[in-house]
XYZ file of C-alpha atoms in Angstrom:
267
model
C -7.803 -89.779 49.144
C -5.271 -89.575 46.320
C -1.603 -90.435 47.768
C 0.284 -90.115 44.445
C 2.245 -87.699 45.473
C 3.763 -89.798 48.147
C 6.227 -91.481 46.011
C 7.595 -88.460 45.251
C 8.033 -87.211 48.593
C 10.032 -90.473 49.630
C 12.009 -90.199 46.641
C 12.764 -86.625 47.797
C 13.534 -87.238 51.026
C 15.853 -90.293 50.353
C 17.411 -87.946 47.936
C 18.580 -85.458 50.522
C 19.698 -88.057 52.731
C 21.958 -89.318 50.350
C 23.231 -86.211 49.658
C 23.983 -85.352 53.252
C 25.540 -88.857 53.683
C 28.344 -87.671 50.819
C 28.747 -84.489 52.156
C 29.339 -85.868 55.600
C 31.668 -88.420 54.352
C 29.226 -91.165 55.666
C 28.567 -92.706 52.190
C 26.700 -96.294 52.773
C 25.684 -95.812 55.787
C 22.134 -96.711 56.798
C 19.571 -94.099 57.788
C 15.960 -95.385 58.742
C 13.414 -92.843 57.616
C 10.449 -93.063 60.006
C 7.348 -91.630 58.911
C 5.359 -89.960 61.476
C 1.786 -90.343 60.197
C 0.009 -88.781 63.507
C -1.659 -86.240 60.738
C -2.319 -88.685 58.038
C -5.355 -90.755 57.452
C -4.653 -94.709 57.860
C -5.070 -94.819 54.311
C -1.861 -93.497 53.744
C -0.007 -96.586 55.285
C -0.290 -98.501 51.743
C 1.211 -95.605 49.864
C 4.405 -95.234 52.003
C 4.779 -99.101 51.962
C 4.706 -99.082 48.278
C 7.061 -96.270 47.972
C 9.464 -97.948 50.078
C 9.082 -97.168 53.529
C 8.752 -99.627 56.403
C 9.444 -97.837 59.986
C 6.191 -95.700 61.159
C 5.983 -93.840 64.105
C 2.974 -92.209 66.189
C 3.104 -90.164 69.242
C -0.248 -90.303 70.870
C -2.309 -93.459 71.659
C -5.552 -91.847 70.827
C -4.551 -91.584 67.500
C -1.899 -94.517 66.960
C -4.900 -97.260 67.565
C -6.783 -96.215 64.313
C -3.685 -96.417 62.316
C -2.647 -99.821 63.891
C -5.902 -100.946 63.456
C -5.584 -100.958 59.674
C -4.545 -103.987 57.849
C -1.530 -102.280 56.252
C 0.094 -101.579 59.518
C 1.445 -104.842 60.170
C 3.770 -104.103 57.123
C 5.523 -101.740 59.803
C 8.005 -101.357 62.268
C 6.137 -99.111 64.805
C 8.144 -96.494 66.814
C 6.512 -94.249 69.815
C 7.529 -91.287 69.655
C 5.998 -89.136 72.129
C 5.462 -88.622 75.779
C 4.410 -91.509 77.305
C 2.292 -91.615 80.953
C 2.953 -94.859 83.036
C -0.633 -95.664 82.439
C -0.758 -95.715 79.125
C 2.064 -98.272 78.725
C -0.085 -101.276 78.715
C -1.621 -99.871 74.985
C 1.992 -98.984 73.730
C 4.302 -102.161 75.038
C 2.263 -104.993 72.896
C 1.789 -102.780 69.415
C 5.301 -100.840 69.410
C 8.752 -102.196 68.539
C 10.857 -99.059 69.510
C 9.972 -96.663 72.167
C 11.964 -93.263 71.265
C 10.840 -91.582 74.428
C 12.301 -93.122 77.472
C 12.822 -89.816 79.588
C 12.669 -91.022 82.900
C 13.725 -94.039 85.171
C 10.185 -94.770 86.280
C 8.899 -94.982 83.091
C 11.777 -97.393 81.861
C 10.534 -99.409 84.759
C 7.042 -99.749 83.701
C 7.857 -100.579 79.987
C 10.081 -103.052 81.533
C 7.231 -104.564 83.639
C 4.760 -104.836 80.878
C 7.032 -106.322 78.444
C 7.797 -109.194 80.975
C 3.925 -109.782 81.050
C 3.992 -109.834 77.176
C 7.029 -111.498 76.449
C 8.112 -109.138 74.191
C 11.568 -107.170 74.133
C 11.333 -103.298 73.519
C 14.040 -101.275 72.077
C 14.141 -98.051 73.362
C 15.892 -94.716 73.021
C 16.629 -92.284 76.138
C 15.491 -88.780 75.103
C 17.787 -86.238 75.970
C 17.182 -82.733 76.469
C 20.715 -81.487 75.032
C 19.806 -77.784 74.685
C 18.143 -77.820 78.176
C 14.659 -76.247 77.131
C 12.630 -76.091 79.979
C 9.476 -76.623 77.849
C 10.754 -80.132 76.572
C 11.396 -83.553 78.394
C 14.519 -85.447 78.872
C 17.373 -86.105 80.586
C 20.195 -83.740 80.724
C 23.370 -84.503 79.161
C 25.082 -84.875 82.591
C 22.482 -87.729 83.835
C 22.734 -89.771 80.533
C 25.439 -91.998 81.616
C 23.730 -93.268 85.131
C 20.398 -93.344 83.414
C 21.888 -95.720 80.654
C 23.221 -97.622 83.599
C 20.268 -98.158 85.132
C 17.982 -98.815 81.914
C 20.808 -101.142 80.802
C 19.953 -103.504 83.615
C 16.263 -103.765 82.936
C 14.965 -107.179 81.504
C 12.902 -106.997 78.202
C 14.314 -103.410 77.515
C 17.087 -103.461 74.827
C 18.862 -100.140 75.107
C 19.756 -99.175 71.720
C 20.815 -95.278 71.744
C 19.708 -91.601 72.019
C 16.987 -89.240 70.836
C 16.707 -85.332 70.833
C 14.286 -82.668 69.533
C 16.514 -79.611 68.315
C 14.977 -76.286 69.591
C 13.132 -74.510 66.626
C 15.051 -72.296 65.067
C 15.046 -69.822 61.697
C 17.594 -71.875 60.081
C 18.532 -75.509 60.245
C 22.174 -75.049 60.452
C 21.425 -73.495 63.954
C 20.505 -77.147 65.070
C 23.499 -78.301 64.450
C 25.507 -77.929 67.328
C 22.915 -79.880 69.452
C 22.894 -82.842 66.513
C 27.052 -83.028 67.166
C 26.679 -82.624 71.199
C 24.323 -85.921 70.949
C 26.543 -87.877 68.647
C 29.577 -87.338 70.782
C 27.292 -88.229 73.854
C 26.364 -91.289 72.130
C 29.974 -92.263 71.578
C 31.121 -91.561 74.849
C 28.395 -93.707 76.548
C 29.169 -96.546 74.232
C 33.010 -96.825 74.943
C 32.419 -96.166 78.741
C 29.872 -98.991 79.118
C 31.121 -101.396 76.715
C 27.614 -101.329 74.908
C 28.127 -102.318 70.841
C 24.797 -102.242 70.129
C 24.142 -98.535 71.750
C 24.597 -97.243 68.624
C 21.165 -95.471 67.458
C 20.642 -91.706 67.182
C 17.240 -90.655 66.346
C 17.189 -86.790 65.509
C 16.024 -84.665 62.679
C 12.608 -83.935 61.273
C 11.047 -82.174 58.461
C 12.922 -78.846 59.025
C 16.450 -80.051 59.681
C 16.904 -83.717 58.734
C 19.527 -83.329 56.577
C 21.991 -81.722 59.016
C 20.901 -84.245 61.517
C 22.150 -86.761 58.825
C 25.469 -85.124 58.330
C 26.269 -85.206 62.401
C 25.437 -89.103 62.667
C 21.707 -89.343 62.701
C 20.774 -93.207 62.218
C 17.030 -92.399 62.515
C 14.981 -89.279 61.293
C 11.497 -88.677 62.096
C 9.777 -87.052 59.202
C 6.120 -85.917 59.068
C 5.076 -83.240 56.919
C 7.504 -83.926 54.154
C 6.676 -87.214 53.478
C 2.612 -87.360 54.521
C 2.136 -83.490 53.977
C -0.027 -82.391 51.489
C 1.163 -82.747 47.312
C 2.934 -79.272 47.724
C 3.856 -79.242 51.237
C 6.608 -77.228 51.895
C 5.661 -75.428 55.143
C 2.737 -75.209 57.813
C 1.931 -77.549 60.706
C 4.966 -79.412 61.768
C 3.348 -83.155 62.217
C 6.999 -84.748 63.401
C 6.965 -82.284 66.271
C 5.406 -82.391 69.959
C 3.599 -79.581 71.303
C 3.225 -78.760 74.355
C -0.006 -80.387 75.089
C 1.350 -83.408 74.178
C 2.864 -83.777 77.432
C 0.198 -83.979 80.160
C 1.191 -83.815 83.843
C 4.383 -82.727 84.953
C 7.656 -83.305 83.451
C 10.211 -85.568 85.495
C 13.742 -86.048 85.090
C 16.361 -88.360 86.744
C 18.863 -86.706 88.846
C 22.408 -88.766 89.585
C 22.843 -88.497 93.409
C 26.438 -88.791 94.885
C 27.587 -91.806 95.416
C 25.821 -94.251 97.850
C 22.789 -92.334 97.441
C 19.310 -93.683 95.792
C 18.740 -91.988 92.260
C 15.861 -89.529 92.980
C 12.908 -88.181 90.614
C 11.905 -84.531 91.019
C 8.955 -82.520 88.859
C 10.184 -79.679 87.154
């Protein structure tokens, strides 16, 4: 398969990122472009690396294992961005460097235990459902501070920031309030908890990443605009999760009144 178009796609995305940084007064800020490779064959990896991409992401273990077996996979930092069941943690922890989708305390605890077995330290992000969409997972905004306090205490986990997915909208500008709210939340939690390394914002995908960068994104998750076909500008959103990615009930940590223990509810 011919992947010559990948270099052009990477160049275009980086130009859009740089333009967004200039518009927002963030010139020189570091923004990691993460290639979401779930819809592409493993052979795309060398082309991405040659074009300067060194971060790749998958959202399902069943698809990821084929990519990770490719010799070129070792050249990448790997990010897991999908819904993760605790019984799949044993497969994910040895092979991924970042987990963007920590959406409940139970998962964080399972990651910590598995990382201890392998002697690894995982970088993790709390997934936040800023827009409070019922079909999406993630902590609600009012729960994030307590969740961050608890996760920051877990061994073998390095709590680095927050992740969100904006609602599907007709125009990317409509996603701006979601991205801005996550940036403000990150700043508040970092200052209140005195966590200087709590500085990563994973937000923005193929249709809205320029707006996310303008609002403070340090990581963008781009699928279709990087690994789609040579003329891909619309169609399958390879960087978005669908409802069937979320097997099982959605779990959310509720912050209880002082003195009570944290409870988990299925919604």
